[in-house]
Coordinates of C-alpha atoms in Angstrom, one line a residue:
X1373 CA 0.0 0.0 0.0
X1374 CA 2.8 2.4 0.9
X1375 CA 4.5 1.8 -2.5
X1376 CA 1.2 2.8 -4.3
X1377 CA 1.0 6.0 -2.2
X1378 CA 4.6 7.0 -3.0
X1379 CA 4.1 6.2 -6.7
X1380 CA 1.1 8.5 -6.8
X1381 CA 3.2 11.2 -5.1
X1382 CA 6.1 10.7 -7.5
X1383 CA 3.7 10.9 -10.5
X1384 CA 2.2 14.1 -9.2
X1385 CA 5.7 15.5 -8.7
X1386 CA 6.7 14.6 -12.2
X1387 CA 3.5 16.1 -13.5
X1388 CA 4.2 19.3 -11.7
X1389 CA 7.8 19.4 -13.0
X1390 CA 6.4 18.8 -16.5
X1391 CA 3.9 21.6 -16.1
X1392 CA 6.7 24.0 -15.0
X1393 CA 8.9 23.1 -17.9
X1394 CA 5.9 23.6 -20.3
X1395 CA 5.2 27.1 -18.8
X1396 CA 8.9 27.9 -19.0
X1397 CA 8.8 26.9 -22.7
X1398 CA 5.7 29.0 -23.3
X1399 CA 7.3 32.0 -21.5
X1400 CA 10.4 31.6 -23.6
X1401 CA 8.4 31.5 -26.8
X1402 CA 6.4 34.6 -25.8
X1403 CA 9.7 36.4 -25.0
X1404 CA 11.1 35.5 -28.4
X1405 CA 7.9 36.6 -30.1
X1406 CA 8.1 40.0 -28.3
X1407 CA 11.7 40.4 -29.3
X1408 CA 10.7 39.6 -32.9
X1409 CA 7.9 42.3 -32.8
X1410 CA 10.4 44.7 -31.4
X1411 CA 12.8 44.0 -34.3
X1412 CA 10.0 44.4 -36.8
X1413 CA 9.0 47.8 -35.2
X1414 CA 12.6 49.0 -35.2
X1415 CA 13.0 48.0 -38.9
X1416 CA 9.7 49.7 -39.8
X1417 CA 10.8 52.8 -38.0
X1418 CA 14.1 52.8 -39.7
X1419 CA 12.4 52.4 -43.1
X1420 CA 9.9 55.2 -42.4
X1421 CA 12.8 57.5 -41.3
X1422 CA 14.6 56.6 -44.5
X1423 CA 11.7 57.7 -46.8

């Protein structure tokens, strides 16, 4: 019975770690996307200033 309890605990822990990694990945992707938008904005600004 104890082994079953600890296995459930382990699975929950692994699930939590998986969730955290997923959120970290999502945050990283969002950050990269923001940087891309910033680059696009800077490029557009430079083009407009050039005209």
